[in-house]
Amino acid sequence: MLNKINFLTAGESHGQGLMGIIQGIPSNLEIDKQYINYHLSRRQKGFGRGARMKIEKDSATIYCGIRNGKTIGAPIGLIIPNLDWKNWNNIMNVEKHQKSGKKITLPRPGHADLAGIMKYQFDDIRNVIERSSARETTMRVALGTICRKFLEELDIHIASYVTKINTIADHNIYDFPIHSINRRSDKSEIRCLDKKIEKQMINTIKQAQKNGDTVGGKFQILVSGAPYGLGSYIAWDKKLNAKLAESICSINAIKTITFGRDSSSDNYGSELHDEIFYNNNHFTRSTNNAGGIEGGMSNAQHITISATMKPLSTLSQPLQSVDIKDKKSKMAHKERTDTCAVPAAAVIAESMVAIVLADSILDKFGGDSMQELKQHFKSAQF
Ligand code: EPS
């Protein structure tokens, strides 16, 4: 679905590390390691994360594609080591190994385990766990941060905050400028903008932790500065909403996504659609229930997206399962896990949105260098 940018990630959760390549970023974009690592650290936070995040301190090595702090138009390669690898190098060794560990044979309901072993014909669920793990999203954030920097050069900003944990919901409507939202949400352990609700959310996670359970939730993604016409109505695979939906739904445990007003099907058309006015040489809208996208194209309003994350599937009080070896009924495999990863998912979604928007900008405006792109972007309509 991307036209101008390609990216690829590789790496297992407890292997040596993660690798990523992104191609299609114009030359002369300033980017440094500290900026990438800052966003990697945002992904690692959030109340409800498990013991693994105390082991990792994600830091990207820029391997190629950047010289003197600027992109050179070539593919950019990044590497992020897994610090936990030192505890797993027998089990995860790429060579044949005597001590490759006991096979995991009890699939966890809700996880990739059962369908994964059926598809790839494994007798050890470890092969599935390792790549289906959300560890992979570390590299997506690193690559997405390069696209975020690209967008910031055009004054396009992306932010997120958590709106629900289990049944505790934040229904407040905030009118903070979008570029200031992350400064506020990042201060909260759960990335919630309301102090009182934050406390209730944290208590809900604590309770789930106590019960050996997990909780999901919802988060909001906001984008400012997108001009008219990213994406198109002319073909199914050019619609911006479809591209954004695919990119966000590809994040582990994401189940639904909504653009603009939640549960818009409850409204009459006359209540929902955003009326059009003309002031000071600009079209203006009375509301933004469409969430900044009409007919598969950005309409120069803020893009607003809400996503739902299911409770994570690894439970320390496991559910019923069946041993893939002897077909006997047993409890599912237990593995170290997070109780809640909704705040992290919001940061990952910011990165996926950044990749899609950078691609759509390049598709519409074009340019091999940042200078050329900025020159073209001057024609953008708002
Ligand atoms: C994950 C299980 C946990 C999480 C992990 C995703 O890791 P571990 O199995 O090492 O305890 O912490 O997330 C990350 C490592 C990460 O960087 O987000 C899973 O099973 O998906």
Coordinates of C-alpha atoms in Angstrom, one line a residue, residues 35 65 90 117 167 218 316 335:
Y35 CA 16.1 11.6 18.3
G65 CA 22.3 5.6 4.7
N90 CA 21.5 -21.2 24.0
I117 CA 2.5 -24.0 14.3
T167 CA -13.8 -0.2 31.4
K218 CA -8.1 2.4 23.6
S316 CA 0.0 -15.9 34.4
E335 CA 5.5 -16.9 29.7

